[in-house]
Short mmCIF file of C-alpha atoms and ligand atoms in Angstrom, two decimals:
data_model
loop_
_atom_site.label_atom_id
_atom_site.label_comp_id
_atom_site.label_asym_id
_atom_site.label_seq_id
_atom_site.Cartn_x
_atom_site.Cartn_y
_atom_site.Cartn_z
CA UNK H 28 28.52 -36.46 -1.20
CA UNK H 29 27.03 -33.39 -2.97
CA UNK H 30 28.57 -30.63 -1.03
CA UNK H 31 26.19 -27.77 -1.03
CA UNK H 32 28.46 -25.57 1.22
CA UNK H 33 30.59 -25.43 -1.95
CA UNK H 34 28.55 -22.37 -3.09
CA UNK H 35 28.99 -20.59 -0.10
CA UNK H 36 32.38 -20.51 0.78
CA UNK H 37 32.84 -16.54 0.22
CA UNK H 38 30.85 -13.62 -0.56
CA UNK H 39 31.73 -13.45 -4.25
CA UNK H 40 30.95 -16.86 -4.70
CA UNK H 41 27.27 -16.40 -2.54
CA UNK H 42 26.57 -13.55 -4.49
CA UNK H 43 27.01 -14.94 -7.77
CA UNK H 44 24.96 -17.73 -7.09
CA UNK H 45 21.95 -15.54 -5.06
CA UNK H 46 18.93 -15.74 -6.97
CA UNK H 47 17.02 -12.68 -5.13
CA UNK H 48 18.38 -9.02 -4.87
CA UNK H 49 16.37 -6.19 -4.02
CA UNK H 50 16.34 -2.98 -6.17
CA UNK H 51 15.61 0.55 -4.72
CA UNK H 52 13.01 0.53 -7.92
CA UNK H 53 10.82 -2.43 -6.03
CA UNK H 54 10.04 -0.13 -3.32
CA UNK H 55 7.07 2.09 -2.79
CA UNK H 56 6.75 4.22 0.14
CA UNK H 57 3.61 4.74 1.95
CA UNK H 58 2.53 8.75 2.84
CA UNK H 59 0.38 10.25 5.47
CA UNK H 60 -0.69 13.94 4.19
CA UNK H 61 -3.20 15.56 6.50
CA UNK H 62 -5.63 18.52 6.49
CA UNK H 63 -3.47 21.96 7.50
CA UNK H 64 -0.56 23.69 8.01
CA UNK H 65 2.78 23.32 9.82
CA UNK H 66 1.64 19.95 10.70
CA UNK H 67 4.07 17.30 11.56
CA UNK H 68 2.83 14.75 13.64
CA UNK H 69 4.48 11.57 14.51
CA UNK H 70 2.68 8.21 14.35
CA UNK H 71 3.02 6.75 18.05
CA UNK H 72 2.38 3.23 17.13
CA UNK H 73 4.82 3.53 14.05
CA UNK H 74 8.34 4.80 15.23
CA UNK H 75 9.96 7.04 12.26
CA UNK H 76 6.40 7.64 10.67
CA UNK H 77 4.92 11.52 10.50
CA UNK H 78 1.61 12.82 8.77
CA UNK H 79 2.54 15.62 7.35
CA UNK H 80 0.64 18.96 6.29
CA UNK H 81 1.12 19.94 2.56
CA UNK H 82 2.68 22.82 3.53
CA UNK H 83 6.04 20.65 5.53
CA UNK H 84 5.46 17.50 3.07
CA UNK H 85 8.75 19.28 1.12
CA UNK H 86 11.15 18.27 3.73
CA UNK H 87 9.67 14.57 3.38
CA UNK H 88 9.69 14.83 -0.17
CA UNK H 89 14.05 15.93 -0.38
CA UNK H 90 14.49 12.65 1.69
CA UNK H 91 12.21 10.65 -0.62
CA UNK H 92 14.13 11.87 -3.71
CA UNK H 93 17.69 11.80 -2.40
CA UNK H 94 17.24 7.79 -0.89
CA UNK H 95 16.22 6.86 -4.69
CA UNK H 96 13.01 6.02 -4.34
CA UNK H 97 10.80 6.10 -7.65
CA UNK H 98 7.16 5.57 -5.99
CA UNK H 99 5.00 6.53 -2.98
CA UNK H 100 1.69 5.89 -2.38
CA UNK H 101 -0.73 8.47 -1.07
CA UNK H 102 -3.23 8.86 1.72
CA UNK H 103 -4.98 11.73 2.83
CA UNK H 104 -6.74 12.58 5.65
CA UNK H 105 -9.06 15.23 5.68
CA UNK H 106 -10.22 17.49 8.54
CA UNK H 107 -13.72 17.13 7.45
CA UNK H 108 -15.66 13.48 7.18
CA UNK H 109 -18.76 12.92 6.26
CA UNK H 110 -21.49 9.71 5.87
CA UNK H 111 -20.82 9.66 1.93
CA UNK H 112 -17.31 10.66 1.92
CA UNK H 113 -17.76 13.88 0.20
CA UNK H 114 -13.90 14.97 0.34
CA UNK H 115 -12.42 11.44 -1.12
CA UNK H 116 -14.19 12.88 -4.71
CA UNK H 117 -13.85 16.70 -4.32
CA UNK H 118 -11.21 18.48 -6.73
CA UNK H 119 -9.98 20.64 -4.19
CA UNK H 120 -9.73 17.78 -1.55
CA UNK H 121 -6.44 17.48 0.82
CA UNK H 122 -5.26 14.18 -1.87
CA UNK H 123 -5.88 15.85 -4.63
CA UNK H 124 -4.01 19.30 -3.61
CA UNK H 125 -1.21 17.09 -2.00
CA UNK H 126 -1.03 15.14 -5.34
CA UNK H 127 -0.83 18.52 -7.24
CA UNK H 128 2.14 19.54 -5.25
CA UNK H 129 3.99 16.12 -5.17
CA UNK H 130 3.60 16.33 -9.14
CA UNK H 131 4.84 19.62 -9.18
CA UNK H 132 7.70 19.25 -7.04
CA UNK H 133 8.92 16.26 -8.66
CA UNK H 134 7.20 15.17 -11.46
CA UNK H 135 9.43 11.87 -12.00
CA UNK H 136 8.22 10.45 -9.07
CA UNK H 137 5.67 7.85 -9.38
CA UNK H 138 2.31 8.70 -7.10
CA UNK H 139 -0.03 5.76 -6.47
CA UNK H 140 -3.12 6.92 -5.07
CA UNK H 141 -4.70 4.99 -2.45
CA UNK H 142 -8.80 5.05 -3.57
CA UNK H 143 -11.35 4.48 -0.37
CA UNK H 144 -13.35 5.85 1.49
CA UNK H 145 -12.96 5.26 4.77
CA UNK H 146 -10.14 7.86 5.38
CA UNK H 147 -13.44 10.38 4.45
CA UNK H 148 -16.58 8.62 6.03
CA UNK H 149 -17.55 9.77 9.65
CA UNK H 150 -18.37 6.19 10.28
CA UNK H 151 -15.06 4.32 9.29
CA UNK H 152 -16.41 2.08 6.64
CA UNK H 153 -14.46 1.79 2.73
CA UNK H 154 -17.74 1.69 1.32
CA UNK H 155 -21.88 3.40 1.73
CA UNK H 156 -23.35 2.08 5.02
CA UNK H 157 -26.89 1.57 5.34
CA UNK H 158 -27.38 1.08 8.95
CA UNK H 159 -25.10 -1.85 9.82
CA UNK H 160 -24.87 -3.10 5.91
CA UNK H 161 -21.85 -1.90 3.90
CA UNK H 162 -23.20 -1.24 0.12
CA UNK H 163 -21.37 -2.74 -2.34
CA UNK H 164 -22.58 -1.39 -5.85
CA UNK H 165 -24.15 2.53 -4.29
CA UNK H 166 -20.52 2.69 -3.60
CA UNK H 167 -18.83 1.89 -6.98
CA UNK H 168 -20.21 5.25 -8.43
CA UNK H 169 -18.04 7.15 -5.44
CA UNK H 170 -14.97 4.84 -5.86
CA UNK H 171 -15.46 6.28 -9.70
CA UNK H 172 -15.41 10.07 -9.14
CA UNK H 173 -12.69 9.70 -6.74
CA UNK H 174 -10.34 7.64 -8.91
CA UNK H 175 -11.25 9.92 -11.61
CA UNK H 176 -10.72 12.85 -9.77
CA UNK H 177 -6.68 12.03 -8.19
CA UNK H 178 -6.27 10.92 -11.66
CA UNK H 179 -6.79 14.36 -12.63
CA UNK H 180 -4.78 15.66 -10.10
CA UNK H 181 -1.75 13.17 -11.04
CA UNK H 182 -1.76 10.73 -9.97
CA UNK H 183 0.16 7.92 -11.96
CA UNK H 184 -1.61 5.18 -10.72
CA UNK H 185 -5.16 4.45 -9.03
CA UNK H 186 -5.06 1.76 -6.33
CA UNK H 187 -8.41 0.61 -5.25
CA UNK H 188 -8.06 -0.81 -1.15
CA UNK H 189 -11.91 -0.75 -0.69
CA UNK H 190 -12.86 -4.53 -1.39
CA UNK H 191 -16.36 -4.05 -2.95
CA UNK H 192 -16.92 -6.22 -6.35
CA UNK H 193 -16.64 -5.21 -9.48
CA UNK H 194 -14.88 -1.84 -8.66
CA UNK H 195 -11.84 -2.12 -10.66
CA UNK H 196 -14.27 -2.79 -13.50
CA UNK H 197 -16.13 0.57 -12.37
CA UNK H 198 -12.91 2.20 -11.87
CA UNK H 199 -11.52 1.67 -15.56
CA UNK H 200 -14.58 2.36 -17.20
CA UNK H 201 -14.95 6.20 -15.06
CA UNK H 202 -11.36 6.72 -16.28
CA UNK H 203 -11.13 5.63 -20.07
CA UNK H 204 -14.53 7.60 -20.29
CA UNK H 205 -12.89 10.42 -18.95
CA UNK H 206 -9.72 10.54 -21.00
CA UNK H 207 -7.69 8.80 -18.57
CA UNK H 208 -6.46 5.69 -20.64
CA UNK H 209 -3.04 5.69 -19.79
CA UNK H 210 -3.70 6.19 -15.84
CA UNK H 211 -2.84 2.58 -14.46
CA UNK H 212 -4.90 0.41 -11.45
CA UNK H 213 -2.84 -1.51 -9.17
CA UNK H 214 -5.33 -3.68 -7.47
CA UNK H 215 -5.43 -4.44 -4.17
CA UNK H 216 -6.77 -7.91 -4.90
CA UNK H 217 -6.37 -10.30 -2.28
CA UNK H 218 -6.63 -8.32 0.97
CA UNK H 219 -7.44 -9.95 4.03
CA UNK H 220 -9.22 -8.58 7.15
CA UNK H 221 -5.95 -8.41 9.35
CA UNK H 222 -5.15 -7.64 12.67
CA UNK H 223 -1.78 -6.20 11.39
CA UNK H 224 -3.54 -2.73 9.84
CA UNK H 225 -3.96 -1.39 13.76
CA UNK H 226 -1.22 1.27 13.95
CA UNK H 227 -2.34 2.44 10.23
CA UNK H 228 -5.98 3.23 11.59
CA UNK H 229 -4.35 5.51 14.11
CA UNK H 230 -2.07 6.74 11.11
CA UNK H 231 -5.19 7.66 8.31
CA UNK H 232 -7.66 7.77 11.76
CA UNK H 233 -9.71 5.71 9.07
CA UNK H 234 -10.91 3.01 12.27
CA UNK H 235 -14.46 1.96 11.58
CA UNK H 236 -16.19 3.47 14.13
CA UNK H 237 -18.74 -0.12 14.52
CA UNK H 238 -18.79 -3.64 13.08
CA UNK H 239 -15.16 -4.83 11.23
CA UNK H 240 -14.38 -5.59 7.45
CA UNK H 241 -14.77 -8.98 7.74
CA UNK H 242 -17.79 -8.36 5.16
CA UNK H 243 -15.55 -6.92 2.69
CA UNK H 244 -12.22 -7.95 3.52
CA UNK H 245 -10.85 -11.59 2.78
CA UNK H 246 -10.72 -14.20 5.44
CA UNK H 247 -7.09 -15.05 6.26
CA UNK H 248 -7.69 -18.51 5.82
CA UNK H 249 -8.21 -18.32 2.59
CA UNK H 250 -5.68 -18.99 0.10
CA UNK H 251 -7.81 -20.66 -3.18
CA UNK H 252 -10.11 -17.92 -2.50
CA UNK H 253 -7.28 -15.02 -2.95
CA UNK H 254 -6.67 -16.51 -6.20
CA UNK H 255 -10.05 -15.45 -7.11
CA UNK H 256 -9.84 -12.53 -6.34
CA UNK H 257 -6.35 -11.99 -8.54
CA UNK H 258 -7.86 -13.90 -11.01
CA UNK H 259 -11.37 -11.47 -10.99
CA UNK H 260 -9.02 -8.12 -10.33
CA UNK H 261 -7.05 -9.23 -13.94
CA UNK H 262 -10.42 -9.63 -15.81
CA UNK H 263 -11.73 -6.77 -14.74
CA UNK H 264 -8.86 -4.67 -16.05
CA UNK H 265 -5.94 -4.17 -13.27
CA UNK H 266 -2.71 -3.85 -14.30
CA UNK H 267 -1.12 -4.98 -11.03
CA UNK H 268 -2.17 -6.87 -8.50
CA UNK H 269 -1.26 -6.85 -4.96
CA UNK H 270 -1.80 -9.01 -1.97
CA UNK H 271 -1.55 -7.49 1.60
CA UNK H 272 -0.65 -8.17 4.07
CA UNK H 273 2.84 -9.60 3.46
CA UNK H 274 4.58 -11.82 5.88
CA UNK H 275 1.80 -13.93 6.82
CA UNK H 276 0.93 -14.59 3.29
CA UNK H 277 3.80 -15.33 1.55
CA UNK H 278 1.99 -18.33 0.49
CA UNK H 279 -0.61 -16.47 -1.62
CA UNK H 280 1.67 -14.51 -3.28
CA UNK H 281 3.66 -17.32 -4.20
CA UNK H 282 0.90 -19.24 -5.51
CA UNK H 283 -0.62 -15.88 -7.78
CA UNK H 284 3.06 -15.46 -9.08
CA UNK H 285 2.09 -19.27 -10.55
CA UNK H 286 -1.07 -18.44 -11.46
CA UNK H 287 -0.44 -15.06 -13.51
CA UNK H 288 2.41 -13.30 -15.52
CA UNK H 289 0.99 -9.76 -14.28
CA UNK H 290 2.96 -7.73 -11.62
CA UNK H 291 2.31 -8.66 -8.17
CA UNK H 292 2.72 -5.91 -5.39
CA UNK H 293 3.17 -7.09 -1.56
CA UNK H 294 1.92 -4.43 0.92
CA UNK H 295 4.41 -5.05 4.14
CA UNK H 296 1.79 -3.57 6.48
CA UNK H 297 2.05 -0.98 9.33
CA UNK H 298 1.33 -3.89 11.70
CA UNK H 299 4.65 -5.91 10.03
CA UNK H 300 6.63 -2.41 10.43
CA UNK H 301 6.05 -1.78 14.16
CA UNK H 302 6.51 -5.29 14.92
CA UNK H 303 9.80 -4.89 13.94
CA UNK H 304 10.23 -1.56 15.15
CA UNK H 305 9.24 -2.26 18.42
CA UNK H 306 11.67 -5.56 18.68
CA UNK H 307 14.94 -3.27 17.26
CA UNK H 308 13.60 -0.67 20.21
CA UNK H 309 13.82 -3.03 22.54
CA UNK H 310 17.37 -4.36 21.40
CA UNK H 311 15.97 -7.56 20.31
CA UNK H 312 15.87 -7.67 16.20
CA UNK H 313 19.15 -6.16 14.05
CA UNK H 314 16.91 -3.90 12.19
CA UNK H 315 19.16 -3.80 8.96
CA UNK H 316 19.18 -7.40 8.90
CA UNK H 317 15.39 -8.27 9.77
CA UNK H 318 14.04 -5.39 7.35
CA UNK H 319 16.54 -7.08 4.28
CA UNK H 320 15.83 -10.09 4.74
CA UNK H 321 11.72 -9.59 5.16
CA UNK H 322 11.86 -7.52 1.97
CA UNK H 323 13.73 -10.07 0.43
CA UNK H 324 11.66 -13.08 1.26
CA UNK H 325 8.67 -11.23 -0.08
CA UNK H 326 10.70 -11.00 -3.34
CA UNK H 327 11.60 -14.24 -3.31
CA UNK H 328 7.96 -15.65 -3.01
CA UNK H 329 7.21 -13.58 -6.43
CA UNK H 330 6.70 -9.77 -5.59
CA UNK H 331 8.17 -7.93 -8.11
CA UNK H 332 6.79 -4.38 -6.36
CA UNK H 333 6.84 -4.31 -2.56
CA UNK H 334 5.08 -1.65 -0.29
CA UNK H 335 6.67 -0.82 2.67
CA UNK H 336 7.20 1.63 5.45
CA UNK H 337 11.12 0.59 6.00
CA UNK H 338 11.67 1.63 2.08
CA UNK H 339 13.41 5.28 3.07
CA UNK H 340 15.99 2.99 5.15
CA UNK H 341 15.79 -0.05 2.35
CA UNK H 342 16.75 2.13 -0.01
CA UNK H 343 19.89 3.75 2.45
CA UNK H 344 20.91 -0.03 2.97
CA UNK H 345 20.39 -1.08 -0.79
CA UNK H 346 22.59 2.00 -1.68
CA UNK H 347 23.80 3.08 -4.47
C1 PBG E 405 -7.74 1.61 3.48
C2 PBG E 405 -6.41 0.99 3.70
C3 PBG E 405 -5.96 0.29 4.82
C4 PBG E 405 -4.63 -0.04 4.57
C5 PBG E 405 -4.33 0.44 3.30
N1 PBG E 405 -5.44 1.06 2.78
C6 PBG E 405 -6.62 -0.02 6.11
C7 PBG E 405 -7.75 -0.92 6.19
O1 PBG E 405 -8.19 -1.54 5.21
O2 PBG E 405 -8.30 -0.99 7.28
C8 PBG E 405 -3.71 -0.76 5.52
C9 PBG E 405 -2.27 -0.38 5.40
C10 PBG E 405 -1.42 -0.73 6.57
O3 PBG E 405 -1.83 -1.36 7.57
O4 PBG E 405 -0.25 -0.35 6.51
N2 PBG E 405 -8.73 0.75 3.06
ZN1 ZN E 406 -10.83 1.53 3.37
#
């Protein structure tokens, strides 16, 4: 009989034999910094998650730095929106100043800088609208300045979310033309129009305001397709690509982690992290243990960078 149970008669013995651990350097951790001051407000549909003003971002940024965590990724949320998205590109813009600070604060930490527009535009949309139609190339010039312009500000790497072709292209041409060669993208490459980005809408208040993404965004049942997509992201210049959400695709990202040798990021969604929160509320779900071992299957399936909200508490559990 081969007796499998052989390998798991202890903890040193499981251990040595575990082909998956999770490092505190896999984890990114997603930030909300809004428009002005003394501003703390919690998330309701995301238990444990604040926006923050720039101005009380500091007491966010001591936790950050004393779990170990070595990359967060950025989105603002201005007080102002407008049809084009004029603050996503403007130097003095609530991303860039909050990207100014981070830098200056702690200038070992790793900023990823979420780049679209829909944070910006009064009308919701990650691209130009023309009445009902969301442009795809009038928007690449905006998706430009902007990546250009939190590149300037500090950001370490750019990390286009908006879905329009041939933007991360666009992207590294606007930033090698403006001295910004060493300024990485991290794709978002295969991102499907999901039900699971709810409680982030009420986060970035970034809801489209008519219509869905479903013109922009990938259809969820489309695996082959996401390949594509990873496939056009890597031509087109990305360093990393990333497919979001996470649980509900483990498939994809297990069949890109075939496909390619680049890095693959997983985005664990806000819709995956209030799941969970809201099952450990209710007494349900052993948060340690569900959070571990989602963050774990994710690496399993090929993630080597995974985006999450439970990262601050991944990173307590992982320890030191
Ligand atoms: C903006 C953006 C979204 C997310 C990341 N960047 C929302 C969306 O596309 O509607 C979702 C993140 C999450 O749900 O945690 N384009
Ligand atoms: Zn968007």
């Amino acid at each position: 009989m081969v007796r499998m149970r052989r390998l798991r008669v202890n903890e040193a013995m499981r251990s040595m034999v575990r082909e998956t651990s999770l490092n505190k350097s896999d984890l990114v951790y997603p930030v909300f910094i809004i428009e002005g001051e003394n501003i703390k407000n919690p998330v309701d549909s995301m238990p444990g998650i604040f926006q923050y003003s720039i101005d009380r971002f500091e007491e966010e940024l001591e936790r950050i730095l004393d779990a170990g965590i070595g990359a967060i990724l950025v989105f603002g949320i201005p007080a102002h929106k407008d049809e084009v998205g004029s603050e996503a590109y403007h130097d003095q813009g609530v991303t860039q100043r909050a990207i100014r600070f981070i830098k200056e604060k702690a200038p070992g930490l790793l900023v990823i800088a979420d780049v679209c527009l829909c944070e910006y535009t009064s009308h919701g949309h990650c691209g130009l609208i023309h009445g009902q139609e969301i442009l795809n190339d009038e928007t690449l010039g905006l998706l430009g300045k902007m990546s250009v312009s939190l590149a300037k500000a500090g950001a370490d790497i750019i990390a286009p979310s908006d879905m329009m072709d041939g933007r991360v292209e666009f992207i590294r041409n606007a930033m090698d033309d403006n001295g910004l060669k060493n300024t990485a993208v991290m794709a978002y490459s295969a991102k499907f129009a999901s039900g699971y980005y709810s409680p982030f809408r009420d986060a970035a208040g970034s809801a489209p305001s008519f219509g869905d993404r479903k013109t922009y965004q990938m259809d969820p049942a489309n695996g082959r397709e996401a390949v594509r997509e990873c496939e056009t992201d890597i031509c087109e210049g990305a360093d990393i690509i990333m497919v979001k959400p996470a649980l509900a695709y483990l498939d994809v990202v297990k069949e890109v982690s075939r496909r390619t040798d680049y890095p693959i990021a997983v985005y664990n969604v806000s819709g995956e992290y209030s799941m969970v929160k809201a099952a450990v509320q209710n007494g349900w779900l052993d948060e340690k243990r569900i959070v571990m071992e989602n963050l774990t299957a994710m690496k399993r399936a090929g993630a080597k960078i995974i985006i999450t909200y439970h990262a601050l508490d991944a990173a307590g559990w992982i320890g030191a």
